[in-house]
Amino acid sequence: MRQRRSGCVVIIGSRSAWTAKAAVRIAAQKLQSTPNTNIPSIHHNHPPSYHHQPIISSPPISISPAIAESLTEELKPFNIRVLLVQPGAFRTRMILNSTIKPANSLINPDYQKFHTIASKVLSGVHGKQPGDPRKAGRVIVDIVRGEGHAFGKMKWPDTIFLGDDAVKDVRKKCEAVLACLDDEEWCHVLKDVTF
């Protein structure tokens, strides 16, 4: 892509990096790192307007934004675009394909209750996720190719949050961060650390 001065990198993250639930984020991290061969493919009967195959990567969810932002700056001179996709809960086979170990295999028994919580949450969610993976795939493909949902839009979205649940979680986290920065009791303490 650098040689031809054109291309696109799609990084798949997760909204789980934006929301804290005991042990569930770690479980989500584990799920994301498990290979998933059941992602639905999207077939086209016409030649794409975006003629290069994008590179699709799935790094650890907690560092996905940092990798995407760094790559965006690094690849700008080569006319290579980066898209960070942070989806909410989508109805895929990811949970079924996971390899979460049994609670009794944990080294530290103090974490067994968190393991139980994560297992219950994940097993209770499967098949009830609100997101349609085919629609999500369509949106991603449209953005990369500049078609469909993205047709006529001038601004490239460096990051997209897919699903109402993702949008709500990210907004809640952003509001919490702003509240922390604006906290009258602590803001002067946080700033008073310069020479």
Coordinates of C-alpha atoms in Angstrom, one line a residue:
M1 CA 0.0 0.0 0.0
R2 CA 2.9 2.4 0.7
Q3 CA 4.4 1.7 -2.7
R4 CA 1.1 2.4 -4.6
R5 CA 0.3 5.3 -2.3
S6 CA -3.2 4.1 -1.7
G7 CA -5.1 1.8 0.7
C8 CA -7.2 1.3 3.8
V9 CA -6.6 -0.4 7.2
V10 CA -9.7 -1.4 9.1
I11 CA -9.0 -2.1 12.8
I12 CA -11.8 -3.9 14.8
G13 CA -11.9 -2.9 18.4
S14 CA -14.8 -3.1 20.8
R15 CA -17.0 -0.8 23.0
S16 CA -15.9 -3.1 25.9
A17 CA -12.8 -0.8 26.2
W18 CA -15.2 2.0 27.1
T19 CA -17.3 0.3 29.8
A20 CA -16.2 -1.3 33.1
K21 CA -17.9 -4.4 34.4
A22 CA -16.2 -6.8 36.7
A23 CA -14.2 -9.3 34.7
V24 CA -16.4 -9.0 31.7
R25 CA -14.0 -6.7 29.8
I26 CA -11.2 -9.2 30.3
A27 CA -13.5 -12.0 29.0
A28 CA -14.4 -9.8 26.0
Q29 CA -10.7 -9.3 25.4
K30 CA -10.2 -13.1 25.4
L31 CA -13.1 -13.6 23.1
Q32 CA -11.8 -11.0 20.6
S33 CA -8.4 -12.6 20.5
T34 CA -10.0 -16.0 19.6
P35 CA -10.1 -16.6 15.8
N36 CA -13.6 -16.2 14.4
T37 CA -14.2 -17.8 11.0
N38 CA -17.9 -17.2 11.1
I39 CA -18.0 -13.6 10.1
P40 CA -20.5 -13.3 7.3
S41 CA -19.1 -12.4 3.9
I42 CA -20.7 -9.8 1.7
H43 CA -20.8 -10.5 -2.0
H44 CA -20.9 -7.9 -4.7
N45 CA -22.0 -8.4 -8.3
H46 CA -20.3 -5.2 -9.4
P47 CA -16.7 -4.0 -9.4
P48 CA -16.0 -2.0 -6.3
S49 CA -15.2 1.7 -6.6
Y50 CA -12.5 1.2 -4.0
H51 CA -10.3 -1.2 -5.9
H52 CA -7.8 -2.3 -3.2
Q53 CA -8.5 -5.0 -0.6
P54 CA -8.4 -3.4 2.9
I55 CA -6.2 -4.8 5.6
I56 CA -8.4 -5.9 8.5
S57 CA -6.8 -6.2 11.9
S58 CA -8.1 -7.0 15.4
P59 CA -5.6 -5.9 18.1
P60 CA -6.3 -6.1 21.9
I61 CA -9.4 -3.9 22.5
S62 CA -7.7 -1.7 25.2
I63 CA -5.0 -0.5 22.8
S64 CA -7.0 -0.4 19.6
P65 CA -7.6 3.4 19.7
A66 CA -4.0 4.2 20.3
I67 CA -2.9 1.9 17.5
A68 CA -5.5 3.4 15.1
E69 CA -4.6 7.0 16.0
S70 CA -0.9 6.4 15.6
L71 CA -1.3 4.6 12.3
T72 CA -3.5 7.3 11.0
E73 CA -0.7 9.9 11.4
E74 CA 2.0 7.5 10.2
L75 CA 0.1 6.5 7.0
K76 CA -1.3 9.9 6.0
P77 CA 1.7 10.7 3.8
F78 CA 1.1 7.5 1.8
N79 CA -2.6 8.3 1.3
I80 CA -3.5 5.2 3.3
R81 CA -6.7 5.6 5.5
V82 CA -7.3 4.0 8.8
L83 CA -10.8 3.1 10.1
L84 CA -11.3 2.0 13.7
V85 CA -14.5 0.1 14.2
Q86 CA -15.8 -0.3 17.8
P87 CA -18.9 -2.4 17.7
G88 CA -21.3 -3.1 20.5
A89 CA -22.9 -6.5 21.0
F90 CA -23.5 -8.3 17.7
R91 CA -25.2 -11.7 17.1
T92 CA -22.2 -13.7 16.0
R93 CA -20.8 -17.1 17.0
M94 CA -17.9 -15.5 18.9
I95 CA -19.1 -16.6 22.4
L96 CA -19.7 -20.1 21.2
N97 CA -16.2 -20.2 19.7
S98 CA -14.6 -18.9 22.9
T99 CA -12.2 -20.9 25.1
I100 CA -12.9 -19.6 28.6
K101 CA -11.4 -22.0 31.1
P102 CA -13.4 -23.5 33.9
A103 CA -13.4 -21.6 37.2
N104 CA -11.5 -24.4 39.0
S105 CA -8.6 -24.0 36.7
L106 CA -7.8 -20.5 37.9
I107 CA -4.6 -20.1 39.9
N108 CA -6.1 -17.6 42.3
P109 CA -9.4 -18.7 43.9
D110 CA -10.2 -15.0 44.7
Y111 CA -11.1 -14.5 41.1
Q112 CA -13.5 -17.4 40.8
K113 CA -16.5 -15.2 41.5
F114 CA -15.5 -12.8 38.7
H115 CA -15.1 -15.8 36.4
T116 CA -18.6 -17.0 37.3
I117 CA -20.0 -13.5 36.7
A118 CA -18.3 -13.3 33.3
S119 CA -19.5 -16.8 32.3
K120 CA -23.1 -16.0 33.3
V121 CA -23.1 -12.7 31.4
L122 CA -21.7 -14.2 28.3
S123 CA -23.9 -17.3 28.2
G124 CA -26.9 -15.1 28.9
V125 CA -26.1 -12.7 26.1
H126 CA -25.6 -15.3 23.3
G127 CA -28.3 -15.2 20.7
K128 CA -29.8 -12.0 22.3
Q129 CA -27.3 -9.5 21.0
P130 CA -29.1 -6.5 19.4
G131 CA -26.6 -6.0 16.5
D132 CA -27.0 -7.6 13.1
P133 CA -23.5 -8.5 11.9
R134 CA -24.5 -8.3 8.2
K135 CA -25.7 -4.8 8.6
A136 CA -22.5 -3.9 10.4
G137 CA -20.5 -5.5 7.6
R138 CA -22.5 -3.5 5.1
V139 CA -21.7 -0.2 6.8
I140 CA -18.0 -1.0 7.1
V141 CA -17.8 -2.0 3.4
D142 CA -19.8 1.1 2.4
I143 CA -17.4 3.4 4.3
V144 CA -14.3 1.7 2.8
R145 CA -15.7 1.9 -0.7
G146 CA -17.5 5.3 -0.4
E147 CA -20.8 3.6 -1.4
G148 CA -24.3 3.2 0.0
H149 CA -24.4 4.7 3.5
A150 CA -21.2 6.6 2.9
F151 CA -22.0 7.8 -0.6
G152 CA -21.5 11.6 -1.0
K153 CA -20.1 12.0 2.5
M154 CA -16.9 14.1 2.3
K155 CA -15.4 13.4 5.7
W156 CA -13.7 10.1 6.4
P157 CA -14.7 8.8 9.9
D158 CA -11.5 7.8 11.6
T159 CA -13.6 5.9 14.2
I160 CA -17.1 4.5 14.1
F161 CA -19.1 3.1 17.0
L162 CA -21.6 0.5 15.7
G163 CA -24.8 -0.1 17.6
D164 CA -26.9 1.9 20.0
D165 CA -25.4 0.0 23.0
A166 CA -21.9 1.1 21.9
V167 CA -22.9 4.7 21.4
K168 CA -24.5 4.8 24.9
D169 CA -21.5 3.2 26.6
V170 CA -19.0 5.6 24.9
R171 CA -21.1 8.6 25.6
K172 CA -21.4 7.6 29.3
K173 CA -17.6 7.1 29.6
C174 CA -16.9 10.5 27.9
E175 CA -19.3 12.3 30.3
A176 CA -17.6 10.6 33.2
V177 CA -14.2 11.7 32.0
L178 CA -15.3 15.3 31.6
A179 CA -16.9 15.2 35.0
C180 CA -13.6 14.0 36.5
L181 CA -11.7 16.8 34.7
D182 CA -14.2 19.4 35.9
D183 CA -14.6 18.2 39.5
E184 CA -14.3 21.4 41.6
E185 CA -13.0 19.5 44.6
W186 CA -10.1 17.9 42.6
C187 CA -9.4 20.0 39.5
H188 CA -7.0 22.5 41.3
V189 CA -5.0 19.5 42.8
L190 CA -4.7 17.8 39.5
K191 CA -3.4 21.0 37.8
D192 CA -1.0 22.1 40.6
V193 CA 1.9 19.8 39.7
T194 CA 4.0 22.0 37.4
F195 CA 7.3 23.8 38.2

